[in-house]
GROMACS .gro file of N, CA, C and O in nm:
model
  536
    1UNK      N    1   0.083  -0.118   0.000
    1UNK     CA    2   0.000   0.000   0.000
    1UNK      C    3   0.086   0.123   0.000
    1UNK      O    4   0.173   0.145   0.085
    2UNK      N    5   0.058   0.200  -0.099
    2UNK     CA    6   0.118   0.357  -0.109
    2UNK      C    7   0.040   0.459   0.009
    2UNK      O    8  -0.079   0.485   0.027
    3UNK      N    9   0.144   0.496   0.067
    3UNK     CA   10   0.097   0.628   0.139
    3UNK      C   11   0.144   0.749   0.092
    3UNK      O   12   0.248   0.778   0.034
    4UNK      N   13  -0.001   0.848   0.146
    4UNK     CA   14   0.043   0.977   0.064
    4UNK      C   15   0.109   1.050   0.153
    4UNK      O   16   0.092   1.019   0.271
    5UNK      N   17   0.188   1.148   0.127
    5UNK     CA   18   0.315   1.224   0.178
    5UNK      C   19   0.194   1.320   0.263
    5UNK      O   20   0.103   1.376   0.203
    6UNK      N   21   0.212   1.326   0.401
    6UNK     CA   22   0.151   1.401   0.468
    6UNK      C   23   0.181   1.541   0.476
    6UNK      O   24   0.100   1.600   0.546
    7UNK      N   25   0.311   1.643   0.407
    7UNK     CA   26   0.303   1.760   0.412
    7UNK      C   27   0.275   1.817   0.308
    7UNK      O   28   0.355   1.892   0.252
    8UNK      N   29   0.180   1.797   0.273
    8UNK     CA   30   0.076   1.876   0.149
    8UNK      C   31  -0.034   1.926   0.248
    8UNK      O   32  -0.093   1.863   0.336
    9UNK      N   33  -0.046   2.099   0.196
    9UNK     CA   34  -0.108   2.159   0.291
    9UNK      C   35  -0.199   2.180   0.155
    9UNK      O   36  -0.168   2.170   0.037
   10UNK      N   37  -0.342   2.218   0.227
   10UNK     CA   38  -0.444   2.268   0.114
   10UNK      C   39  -0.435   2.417   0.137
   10UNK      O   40  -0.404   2.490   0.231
   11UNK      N   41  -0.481   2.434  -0.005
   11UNK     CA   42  -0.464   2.603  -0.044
   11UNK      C   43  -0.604   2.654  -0.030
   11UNK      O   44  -0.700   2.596  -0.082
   12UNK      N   45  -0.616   2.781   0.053
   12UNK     CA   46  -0.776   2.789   0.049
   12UNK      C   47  -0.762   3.003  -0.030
   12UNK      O   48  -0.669   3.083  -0.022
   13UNK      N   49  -0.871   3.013  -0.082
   13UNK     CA   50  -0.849   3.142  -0.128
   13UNK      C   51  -0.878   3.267  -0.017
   13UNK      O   52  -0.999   3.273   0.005
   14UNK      N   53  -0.806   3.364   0.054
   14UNK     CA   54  -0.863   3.468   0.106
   14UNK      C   55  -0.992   3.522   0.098
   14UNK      O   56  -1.050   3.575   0.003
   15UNK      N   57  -1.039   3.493   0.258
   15UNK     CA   58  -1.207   3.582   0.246
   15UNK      C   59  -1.155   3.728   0.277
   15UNK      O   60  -1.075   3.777   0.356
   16UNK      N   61  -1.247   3.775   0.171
   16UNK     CA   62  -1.244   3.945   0.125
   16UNK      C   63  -1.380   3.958   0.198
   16UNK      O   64  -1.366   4.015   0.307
   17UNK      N   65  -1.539   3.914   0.162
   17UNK     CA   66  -1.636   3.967   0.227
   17UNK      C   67  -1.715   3.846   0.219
   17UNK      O   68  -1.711   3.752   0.139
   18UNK      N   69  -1.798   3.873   0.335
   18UNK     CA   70  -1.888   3.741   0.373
   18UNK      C   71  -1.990   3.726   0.308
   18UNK      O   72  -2.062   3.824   0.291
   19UNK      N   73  -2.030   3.576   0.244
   19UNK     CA   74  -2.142   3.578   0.156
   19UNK      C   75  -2.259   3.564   0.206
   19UNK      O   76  -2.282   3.443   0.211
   20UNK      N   77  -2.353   3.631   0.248
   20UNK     CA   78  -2.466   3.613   0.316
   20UNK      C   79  -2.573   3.675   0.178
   20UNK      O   80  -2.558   3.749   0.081
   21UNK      N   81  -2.640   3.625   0.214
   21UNK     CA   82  -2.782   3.649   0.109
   21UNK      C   83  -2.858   3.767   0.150
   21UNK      O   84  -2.919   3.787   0.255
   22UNK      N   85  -2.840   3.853   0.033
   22UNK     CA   86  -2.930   3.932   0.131
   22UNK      C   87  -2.868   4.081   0.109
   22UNK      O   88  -2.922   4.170   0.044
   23UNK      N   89  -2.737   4.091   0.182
   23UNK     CA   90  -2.640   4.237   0.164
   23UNK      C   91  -2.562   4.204   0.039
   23UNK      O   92  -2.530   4.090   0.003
   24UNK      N   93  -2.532   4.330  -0.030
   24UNK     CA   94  -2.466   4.333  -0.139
   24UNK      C   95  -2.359   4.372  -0.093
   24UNK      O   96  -2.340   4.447   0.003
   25UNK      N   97  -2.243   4.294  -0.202
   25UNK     CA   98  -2.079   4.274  -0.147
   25UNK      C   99  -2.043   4.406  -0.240
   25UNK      O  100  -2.061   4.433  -0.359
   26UNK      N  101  -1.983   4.474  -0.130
   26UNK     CA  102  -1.889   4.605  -0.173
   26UNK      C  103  -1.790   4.590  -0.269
   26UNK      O  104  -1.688   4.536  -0.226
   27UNK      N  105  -1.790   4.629  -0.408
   27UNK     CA  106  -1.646   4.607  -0.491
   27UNK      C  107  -1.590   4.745  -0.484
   27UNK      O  108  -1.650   4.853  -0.474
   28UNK      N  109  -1.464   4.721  -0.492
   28UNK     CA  110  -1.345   4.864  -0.475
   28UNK      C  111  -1.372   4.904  -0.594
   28UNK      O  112  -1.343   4.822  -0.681
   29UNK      N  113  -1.428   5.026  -0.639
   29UNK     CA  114  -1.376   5.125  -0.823
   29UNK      C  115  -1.271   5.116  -0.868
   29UNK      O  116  -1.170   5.176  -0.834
   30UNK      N  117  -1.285   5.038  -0.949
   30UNK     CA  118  -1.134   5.089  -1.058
   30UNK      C  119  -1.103   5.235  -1.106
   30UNK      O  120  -1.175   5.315  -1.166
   31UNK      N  121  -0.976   5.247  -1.062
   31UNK     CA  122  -0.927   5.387  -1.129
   31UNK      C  123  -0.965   5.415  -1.266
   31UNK      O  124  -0.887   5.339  -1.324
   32UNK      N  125  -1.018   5.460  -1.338
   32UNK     CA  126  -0.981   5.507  -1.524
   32UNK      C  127  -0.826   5.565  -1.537
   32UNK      O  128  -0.785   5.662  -1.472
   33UNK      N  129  -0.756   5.496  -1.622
   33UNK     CA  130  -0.648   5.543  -1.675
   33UNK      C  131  -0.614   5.639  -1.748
   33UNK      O  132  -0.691   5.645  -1.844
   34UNK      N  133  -0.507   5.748  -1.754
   34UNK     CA  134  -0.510   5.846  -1.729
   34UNK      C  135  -0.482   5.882  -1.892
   34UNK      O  136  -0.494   6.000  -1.927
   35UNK      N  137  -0.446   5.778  -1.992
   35UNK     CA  138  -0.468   5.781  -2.151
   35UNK      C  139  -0.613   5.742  -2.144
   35UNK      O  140  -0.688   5.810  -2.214
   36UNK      N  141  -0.659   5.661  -2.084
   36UNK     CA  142  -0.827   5.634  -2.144
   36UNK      C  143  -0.910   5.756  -2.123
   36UNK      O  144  -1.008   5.779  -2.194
   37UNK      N  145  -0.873   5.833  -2.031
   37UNK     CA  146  -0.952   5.941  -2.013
   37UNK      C  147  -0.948   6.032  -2.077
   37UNK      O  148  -1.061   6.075  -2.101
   38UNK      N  149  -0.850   6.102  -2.131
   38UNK     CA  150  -0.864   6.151  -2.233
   38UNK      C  151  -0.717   6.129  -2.379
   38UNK      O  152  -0.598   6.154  -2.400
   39UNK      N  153  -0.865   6.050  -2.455
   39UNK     CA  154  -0.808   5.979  -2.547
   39UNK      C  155  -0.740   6.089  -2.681
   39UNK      O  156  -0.825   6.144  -2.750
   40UNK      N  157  -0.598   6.115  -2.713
   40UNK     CA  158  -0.565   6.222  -2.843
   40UNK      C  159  -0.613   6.191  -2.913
   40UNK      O  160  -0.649   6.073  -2.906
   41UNK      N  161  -0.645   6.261  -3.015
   41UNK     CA  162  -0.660   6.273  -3.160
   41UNK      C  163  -0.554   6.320  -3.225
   41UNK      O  164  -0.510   6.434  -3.208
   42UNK      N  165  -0.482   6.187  -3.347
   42UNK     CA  166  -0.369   6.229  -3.409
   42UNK      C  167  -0.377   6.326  -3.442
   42UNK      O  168  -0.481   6.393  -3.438
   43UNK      N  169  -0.215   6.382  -3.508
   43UNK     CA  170  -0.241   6.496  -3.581
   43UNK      C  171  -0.258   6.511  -3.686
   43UNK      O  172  -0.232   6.413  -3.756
   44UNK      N  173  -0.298   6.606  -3.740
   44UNK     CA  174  -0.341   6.615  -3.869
   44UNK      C  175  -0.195   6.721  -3.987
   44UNK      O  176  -0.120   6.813  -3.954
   45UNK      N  177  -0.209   6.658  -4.102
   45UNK     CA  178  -0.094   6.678  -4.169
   45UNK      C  179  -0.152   6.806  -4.298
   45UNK      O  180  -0.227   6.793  -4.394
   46UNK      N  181  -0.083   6.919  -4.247
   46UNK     CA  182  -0.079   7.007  -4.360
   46UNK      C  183  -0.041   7.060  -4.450
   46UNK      O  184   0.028   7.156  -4.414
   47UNK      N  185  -0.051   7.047  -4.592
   47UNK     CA  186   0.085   7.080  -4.711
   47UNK      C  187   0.078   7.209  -4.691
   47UNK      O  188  -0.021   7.274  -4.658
   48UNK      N  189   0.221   7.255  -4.717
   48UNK     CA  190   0.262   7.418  -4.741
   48UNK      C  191   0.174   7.464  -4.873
   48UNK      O  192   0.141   7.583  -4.882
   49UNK      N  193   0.130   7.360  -4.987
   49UNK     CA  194   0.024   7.425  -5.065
   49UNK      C  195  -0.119   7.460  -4.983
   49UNK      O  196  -0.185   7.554  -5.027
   50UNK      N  197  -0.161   7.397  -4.881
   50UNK     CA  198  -0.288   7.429  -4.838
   50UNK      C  199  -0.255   7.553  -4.772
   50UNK      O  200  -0.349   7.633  -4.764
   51UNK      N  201  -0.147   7.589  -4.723
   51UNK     CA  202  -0.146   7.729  -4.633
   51UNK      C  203  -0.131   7.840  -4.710
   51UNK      O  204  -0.167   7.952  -4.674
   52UNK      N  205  -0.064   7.808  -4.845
   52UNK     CA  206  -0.063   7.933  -4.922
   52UNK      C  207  -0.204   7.942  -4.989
   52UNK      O  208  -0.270   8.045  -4.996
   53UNK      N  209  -0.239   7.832  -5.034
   53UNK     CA  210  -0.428   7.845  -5.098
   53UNK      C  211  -0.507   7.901  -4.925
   53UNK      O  212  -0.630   7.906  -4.918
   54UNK      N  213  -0.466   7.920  -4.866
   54UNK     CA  214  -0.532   7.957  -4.759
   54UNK      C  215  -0.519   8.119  -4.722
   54UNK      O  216  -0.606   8.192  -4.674
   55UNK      N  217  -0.380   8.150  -4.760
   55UNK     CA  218  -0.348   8.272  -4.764
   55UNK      C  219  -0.383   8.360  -4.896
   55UNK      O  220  -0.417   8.478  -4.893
   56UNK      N  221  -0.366   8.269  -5.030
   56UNK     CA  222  -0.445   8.331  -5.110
   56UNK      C  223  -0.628   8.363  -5.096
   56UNK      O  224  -0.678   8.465  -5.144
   57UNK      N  225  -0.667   8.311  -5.060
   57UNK     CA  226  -0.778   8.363  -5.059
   57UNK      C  227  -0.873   8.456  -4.891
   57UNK      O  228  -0.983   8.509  -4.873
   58UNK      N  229  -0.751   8.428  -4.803
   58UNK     CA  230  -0.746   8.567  -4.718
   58UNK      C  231  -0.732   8.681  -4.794
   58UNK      O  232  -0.804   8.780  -4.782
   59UNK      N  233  -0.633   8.667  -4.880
   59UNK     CA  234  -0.577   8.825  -4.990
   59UNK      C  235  -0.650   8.840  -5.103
   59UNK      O  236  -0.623   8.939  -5.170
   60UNK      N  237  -0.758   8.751  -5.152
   60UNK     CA  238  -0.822   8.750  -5.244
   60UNK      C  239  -0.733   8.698  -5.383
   60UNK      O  240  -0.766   8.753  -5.488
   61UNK      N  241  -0.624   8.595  -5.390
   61UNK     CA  242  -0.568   8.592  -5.500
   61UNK      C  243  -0.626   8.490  -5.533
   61UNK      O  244  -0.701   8.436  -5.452
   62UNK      N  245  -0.609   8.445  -5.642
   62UNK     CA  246  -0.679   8.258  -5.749
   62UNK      C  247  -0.566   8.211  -5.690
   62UNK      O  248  -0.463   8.267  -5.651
   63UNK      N  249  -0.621   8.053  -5.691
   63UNK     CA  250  -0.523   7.955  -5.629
   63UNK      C  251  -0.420   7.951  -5.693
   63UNK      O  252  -0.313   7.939  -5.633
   64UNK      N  253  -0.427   7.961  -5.840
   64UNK     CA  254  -0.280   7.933  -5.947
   64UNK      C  255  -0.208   8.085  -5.914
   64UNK      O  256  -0.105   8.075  -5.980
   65UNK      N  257  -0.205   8.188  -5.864
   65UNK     CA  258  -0.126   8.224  -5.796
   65UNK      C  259  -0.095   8.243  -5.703
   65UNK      O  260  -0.006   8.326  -5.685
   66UNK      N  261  -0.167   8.157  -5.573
   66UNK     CA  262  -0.049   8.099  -5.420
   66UNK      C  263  -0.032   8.015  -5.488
   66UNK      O  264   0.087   8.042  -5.494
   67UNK      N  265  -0.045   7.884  -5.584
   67UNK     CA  266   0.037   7.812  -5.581
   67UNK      C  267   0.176   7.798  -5.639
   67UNK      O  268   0.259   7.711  -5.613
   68UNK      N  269   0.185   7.910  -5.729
   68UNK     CA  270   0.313   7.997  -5.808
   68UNK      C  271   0.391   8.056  -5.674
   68UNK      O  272   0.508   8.024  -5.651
   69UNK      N  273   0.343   8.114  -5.620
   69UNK     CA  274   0.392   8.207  -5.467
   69UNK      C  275   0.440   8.080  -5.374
   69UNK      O  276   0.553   8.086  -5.325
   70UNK      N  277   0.377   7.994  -5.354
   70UNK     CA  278   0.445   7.905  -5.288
   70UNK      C  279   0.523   7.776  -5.350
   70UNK      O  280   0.591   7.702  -5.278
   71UNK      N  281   0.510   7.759  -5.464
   71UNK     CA  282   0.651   7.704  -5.553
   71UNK      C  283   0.798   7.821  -5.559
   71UNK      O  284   0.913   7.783  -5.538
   72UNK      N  285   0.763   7.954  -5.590
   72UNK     CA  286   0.881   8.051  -5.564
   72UNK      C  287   0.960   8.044  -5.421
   72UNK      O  288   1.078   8.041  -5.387
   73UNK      N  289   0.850   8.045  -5.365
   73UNK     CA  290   0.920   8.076  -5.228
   73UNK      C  291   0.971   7.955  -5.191
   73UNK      O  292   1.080   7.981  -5.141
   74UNK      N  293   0.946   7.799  -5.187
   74UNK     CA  294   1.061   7.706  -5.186
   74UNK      C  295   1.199   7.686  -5.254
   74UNK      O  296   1.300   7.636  -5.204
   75UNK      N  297   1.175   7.752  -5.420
   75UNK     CA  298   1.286   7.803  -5.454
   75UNK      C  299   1.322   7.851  -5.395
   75UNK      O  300   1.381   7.774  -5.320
   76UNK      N  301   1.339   7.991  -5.350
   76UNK     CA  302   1.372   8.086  -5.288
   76UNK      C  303   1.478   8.078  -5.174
   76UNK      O  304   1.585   8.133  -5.149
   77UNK      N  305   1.376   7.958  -5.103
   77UNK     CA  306   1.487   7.907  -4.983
   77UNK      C  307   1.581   7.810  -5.013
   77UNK      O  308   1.685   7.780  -4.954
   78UNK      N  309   1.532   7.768  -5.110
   78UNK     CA  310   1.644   7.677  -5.160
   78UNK      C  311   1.764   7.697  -5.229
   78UNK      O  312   1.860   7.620  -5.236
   79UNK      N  313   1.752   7.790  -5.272
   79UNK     CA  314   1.849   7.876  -5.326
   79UNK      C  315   1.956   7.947  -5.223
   79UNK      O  316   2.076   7.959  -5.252
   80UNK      N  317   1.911   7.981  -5.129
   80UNK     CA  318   1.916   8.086  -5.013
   80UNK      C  319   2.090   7.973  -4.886
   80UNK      O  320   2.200   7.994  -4.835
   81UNK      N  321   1.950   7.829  -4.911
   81UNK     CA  322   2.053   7.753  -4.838
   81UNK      C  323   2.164   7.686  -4.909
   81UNK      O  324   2.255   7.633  -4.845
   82UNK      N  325   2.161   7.684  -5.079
   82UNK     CA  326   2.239   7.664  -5.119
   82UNK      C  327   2.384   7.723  -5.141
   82UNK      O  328   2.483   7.661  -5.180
   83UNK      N  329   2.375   7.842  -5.111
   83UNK     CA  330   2.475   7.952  -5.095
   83UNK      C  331   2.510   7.928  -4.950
   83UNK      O  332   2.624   7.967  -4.923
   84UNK      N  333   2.450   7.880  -4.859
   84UNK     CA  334   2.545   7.821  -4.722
   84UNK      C  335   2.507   7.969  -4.603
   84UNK      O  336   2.571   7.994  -4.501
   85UNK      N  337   2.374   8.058  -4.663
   85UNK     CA  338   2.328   8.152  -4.562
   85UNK      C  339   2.171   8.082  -4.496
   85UNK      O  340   2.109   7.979  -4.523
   86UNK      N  341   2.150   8.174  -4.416
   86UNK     CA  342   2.035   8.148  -4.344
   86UNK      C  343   1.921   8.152  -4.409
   86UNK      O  344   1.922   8.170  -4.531
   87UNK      N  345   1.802   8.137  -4.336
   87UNK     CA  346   1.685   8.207  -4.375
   87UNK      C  347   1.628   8.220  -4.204
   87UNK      O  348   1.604   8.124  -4.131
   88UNK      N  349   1.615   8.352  -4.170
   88UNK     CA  350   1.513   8.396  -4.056
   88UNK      C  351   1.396   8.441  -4.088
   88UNK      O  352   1.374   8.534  -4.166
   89UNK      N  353   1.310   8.373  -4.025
   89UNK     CA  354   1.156   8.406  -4.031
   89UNK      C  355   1.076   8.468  -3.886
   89UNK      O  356   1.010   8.402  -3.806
   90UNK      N  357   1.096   8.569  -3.882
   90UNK     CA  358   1.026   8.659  -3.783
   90UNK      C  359   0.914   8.559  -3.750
   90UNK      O  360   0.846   8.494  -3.828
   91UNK      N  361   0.912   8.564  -3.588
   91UNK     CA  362   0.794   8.456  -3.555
   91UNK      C  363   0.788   8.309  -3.537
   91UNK      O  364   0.750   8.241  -3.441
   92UNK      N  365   0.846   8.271  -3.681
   92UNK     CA  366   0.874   8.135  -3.668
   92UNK      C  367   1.012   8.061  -3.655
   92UNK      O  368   1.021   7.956  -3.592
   93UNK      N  369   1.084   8.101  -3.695
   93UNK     CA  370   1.243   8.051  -3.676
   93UNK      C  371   1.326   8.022  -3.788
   93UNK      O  372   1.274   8.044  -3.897
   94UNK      N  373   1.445   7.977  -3.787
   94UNK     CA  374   1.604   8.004  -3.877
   94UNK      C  375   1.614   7.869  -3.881
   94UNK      O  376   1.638   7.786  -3.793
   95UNK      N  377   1.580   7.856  -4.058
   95UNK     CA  378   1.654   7.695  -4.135
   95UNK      C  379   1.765   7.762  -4.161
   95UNK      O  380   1.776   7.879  -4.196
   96UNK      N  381   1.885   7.646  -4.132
   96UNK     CA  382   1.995   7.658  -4.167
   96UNK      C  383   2.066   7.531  -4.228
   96UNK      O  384   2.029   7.421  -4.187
   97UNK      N  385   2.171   7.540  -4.326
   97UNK     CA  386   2.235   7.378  -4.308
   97UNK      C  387   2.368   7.452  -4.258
   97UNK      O  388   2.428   7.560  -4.259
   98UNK      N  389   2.376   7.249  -4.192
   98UNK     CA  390   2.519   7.238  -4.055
   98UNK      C  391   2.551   7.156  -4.101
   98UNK      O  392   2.472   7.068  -4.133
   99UNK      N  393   2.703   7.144  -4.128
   99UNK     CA  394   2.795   7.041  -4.175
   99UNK      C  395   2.778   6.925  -4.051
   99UNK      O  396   2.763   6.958  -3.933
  100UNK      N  397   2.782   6.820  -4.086
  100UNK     CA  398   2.792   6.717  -4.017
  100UNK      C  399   2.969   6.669  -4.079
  100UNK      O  400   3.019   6.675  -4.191
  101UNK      N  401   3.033   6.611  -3.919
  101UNK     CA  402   3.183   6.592  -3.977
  101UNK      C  403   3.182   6.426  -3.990
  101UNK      O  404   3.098   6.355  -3.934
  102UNK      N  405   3.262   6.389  -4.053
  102UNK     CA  406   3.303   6.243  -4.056
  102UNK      C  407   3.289   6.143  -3.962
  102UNK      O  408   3.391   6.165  -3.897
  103UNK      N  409   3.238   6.051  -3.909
  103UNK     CA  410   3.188   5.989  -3.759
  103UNK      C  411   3.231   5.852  -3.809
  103UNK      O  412   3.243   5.839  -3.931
  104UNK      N  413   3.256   5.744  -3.725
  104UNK     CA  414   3.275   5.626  -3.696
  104UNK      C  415   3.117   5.548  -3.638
  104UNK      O  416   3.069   5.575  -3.528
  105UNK      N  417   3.058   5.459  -3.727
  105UNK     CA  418   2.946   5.404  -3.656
  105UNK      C  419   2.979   5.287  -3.626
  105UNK      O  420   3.101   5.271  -3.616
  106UNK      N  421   2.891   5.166  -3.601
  106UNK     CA  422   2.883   5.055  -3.596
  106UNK      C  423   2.753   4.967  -3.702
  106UNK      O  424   2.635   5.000  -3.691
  107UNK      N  425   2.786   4.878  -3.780
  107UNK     CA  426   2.709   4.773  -3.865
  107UNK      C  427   2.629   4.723  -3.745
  107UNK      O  428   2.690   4.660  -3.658
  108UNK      N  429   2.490   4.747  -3.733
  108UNK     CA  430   2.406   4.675  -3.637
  108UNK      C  431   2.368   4.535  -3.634
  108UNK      O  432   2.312   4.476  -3.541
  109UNK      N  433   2.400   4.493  -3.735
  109UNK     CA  434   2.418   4.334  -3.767
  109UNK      C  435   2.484   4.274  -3.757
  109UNK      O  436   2.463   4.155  -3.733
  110UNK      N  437   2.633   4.340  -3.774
  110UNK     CA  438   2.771   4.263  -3.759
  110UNK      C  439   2.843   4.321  -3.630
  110UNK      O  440   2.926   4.262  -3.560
  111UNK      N  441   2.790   4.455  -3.614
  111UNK     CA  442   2.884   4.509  -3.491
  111UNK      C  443   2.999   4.502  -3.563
  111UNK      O  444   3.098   4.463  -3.501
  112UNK      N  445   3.012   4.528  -3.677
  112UNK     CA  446   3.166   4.605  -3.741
  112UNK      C  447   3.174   4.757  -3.744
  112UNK      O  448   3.065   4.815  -3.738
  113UNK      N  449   3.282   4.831  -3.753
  113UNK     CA  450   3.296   4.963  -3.746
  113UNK      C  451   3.321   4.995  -3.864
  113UNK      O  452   3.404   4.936  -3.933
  114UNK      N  453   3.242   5.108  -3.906
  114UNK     CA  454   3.191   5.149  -4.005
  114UNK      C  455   3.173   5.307  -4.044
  114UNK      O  456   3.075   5.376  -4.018
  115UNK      N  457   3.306   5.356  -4.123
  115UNK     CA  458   3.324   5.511  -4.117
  115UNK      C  459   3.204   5.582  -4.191
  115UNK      O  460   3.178   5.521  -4.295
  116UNK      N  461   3.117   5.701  -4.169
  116UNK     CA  462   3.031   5.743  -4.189
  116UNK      C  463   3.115   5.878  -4.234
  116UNK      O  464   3.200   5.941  -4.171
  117UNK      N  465   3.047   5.906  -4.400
  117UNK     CA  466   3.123   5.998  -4.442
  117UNK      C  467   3.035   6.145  -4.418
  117UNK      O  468   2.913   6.150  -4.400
  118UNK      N  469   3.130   6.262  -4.425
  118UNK     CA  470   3.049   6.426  -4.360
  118UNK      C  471   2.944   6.440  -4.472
  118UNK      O  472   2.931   6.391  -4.584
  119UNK      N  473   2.887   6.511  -4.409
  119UNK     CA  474   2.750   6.560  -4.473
  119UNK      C  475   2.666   6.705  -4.407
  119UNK      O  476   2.681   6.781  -4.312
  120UNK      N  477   2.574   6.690  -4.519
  120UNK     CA  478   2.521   6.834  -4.424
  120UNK      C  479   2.373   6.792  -4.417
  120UNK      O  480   2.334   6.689  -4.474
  121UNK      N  481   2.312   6.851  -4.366
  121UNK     CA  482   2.187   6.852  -4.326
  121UNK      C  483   2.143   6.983  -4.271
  121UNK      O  484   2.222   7.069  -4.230
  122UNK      N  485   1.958   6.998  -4.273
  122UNK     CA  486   1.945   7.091  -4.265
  122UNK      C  487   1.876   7.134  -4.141
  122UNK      O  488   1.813   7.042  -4.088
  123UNK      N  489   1.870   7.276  -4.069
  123UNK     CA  490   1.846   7.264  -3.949
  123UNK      C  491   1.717   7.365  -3.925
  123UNK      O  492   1.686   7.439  -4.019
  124UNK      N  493   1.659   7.370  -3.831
  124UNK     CA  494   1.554   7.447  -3.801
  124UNK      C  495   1.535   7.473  -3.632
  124UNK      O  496   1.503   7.384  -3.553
  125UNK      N  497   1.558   7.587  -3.603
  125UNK     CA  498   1.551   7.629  -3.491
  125UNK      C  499   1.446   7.769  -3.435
  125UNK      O  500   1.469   7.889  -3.451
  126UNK      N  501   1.322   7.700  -3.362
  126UNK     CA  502   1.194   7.756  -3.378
  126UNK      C  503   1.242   7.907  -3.283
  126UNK      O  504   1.321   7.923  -3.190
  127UNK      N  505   1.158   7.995  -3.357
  127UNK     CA  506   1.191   8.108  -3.257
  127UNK      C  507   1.114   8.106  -3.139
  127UNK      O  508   1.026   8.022  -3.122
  128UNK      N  509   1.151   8.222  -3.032
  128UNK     CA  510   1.050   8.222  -2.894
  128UNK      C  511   0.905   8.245  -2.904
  128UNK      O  512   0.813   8.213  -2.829
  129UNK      N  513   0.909   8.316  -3.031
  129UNK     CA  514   0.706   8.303  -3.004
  129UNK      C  515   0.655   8.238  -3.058
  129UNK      O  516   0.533   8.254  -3.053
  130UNK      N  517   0.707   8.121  -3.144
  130UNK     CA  518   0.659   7.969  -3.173
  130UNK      C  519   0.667   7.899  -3.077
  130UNK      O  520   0.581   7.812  -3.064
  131UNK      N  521   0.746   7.909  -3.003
  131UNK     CA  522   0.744   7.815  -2.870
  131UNK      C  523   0.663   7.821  -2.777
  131UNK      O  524   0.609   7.729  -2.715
  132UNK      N  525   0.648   7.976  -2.761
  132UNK     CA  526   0.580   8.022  -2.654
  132UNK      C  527   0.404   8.012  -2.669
  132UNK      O  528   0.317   8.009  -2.582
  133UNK      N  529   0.395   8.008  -2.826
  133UNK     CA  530   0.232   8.006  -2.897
  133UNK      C  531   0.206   7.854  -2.869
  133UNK      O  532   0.112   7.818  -2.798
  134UNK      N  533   0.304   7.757  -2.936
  134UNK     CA  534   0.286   7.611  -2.873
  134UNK      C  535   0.234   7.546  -2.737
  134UNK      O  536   0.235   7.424  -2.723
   0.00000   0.00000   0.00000
């Protein structure tokens, strides 16, 4: 005859509230979480053509000329940064390009080292009453 191992204890579950018939058992409220409560709404994406068709017809112009006005004026800056000067925009802030110098990375696959050649890129630095309007 097998005997069973006498230190096996039984597991019983914690009484929280007594079941009697009759009174209703108190449950604790769950918190609402503090994203569920108020849930964002992405943002919404606006072309530099919709702001100039927007500004044209604040000024009363036809769309085919903001959309001439705002094809120039990307020239404009593009031109501007190609010569290696600024552009400041009262209000909103200074694109610039910044040389980036020669860097050493790493192959994320191989973890080999891997020279990264200079470059430039371009920069944008919002002024204080964009920040401050934000």
């Amino acid at each position: 005859m097998a005997s069973r191992p006498a230190t096996k204890a039984k597991v019983t579950a914690p009484k929280t509230a007594s079941k009697k018939p009759g009174k209703p058992v108190p449950v604790p409220a769950k918190k609402p979480a503090a994203k569920a409560a108020a849930p964002k709404k992405p943002a919404e994406t606006v072309t530099l053509k919709t702001v100039f068709e927007q500004l044209g017809e604040a000024h009363g112009l036809p769309k085919k000329q903001a959309q001439s006005l705002q094809t120039d004026f990307v020239a404009s800056v593009t031109r501007i940064l190609k010569n290696g000067d600024r552009v400041r925009m009262s209000g909103l802030g200074i694109i610039e390009v910044k040389d980036r110098p020669a860097r050493m990375g790493r192959n994320p696959a191989t973890g080999a080292a891997v020279q990264i050649a200079a470059s430039k890129k371009v920069a944008f630095r919002a002024a204080k009453e964009l920040k401050e309007a934000v």
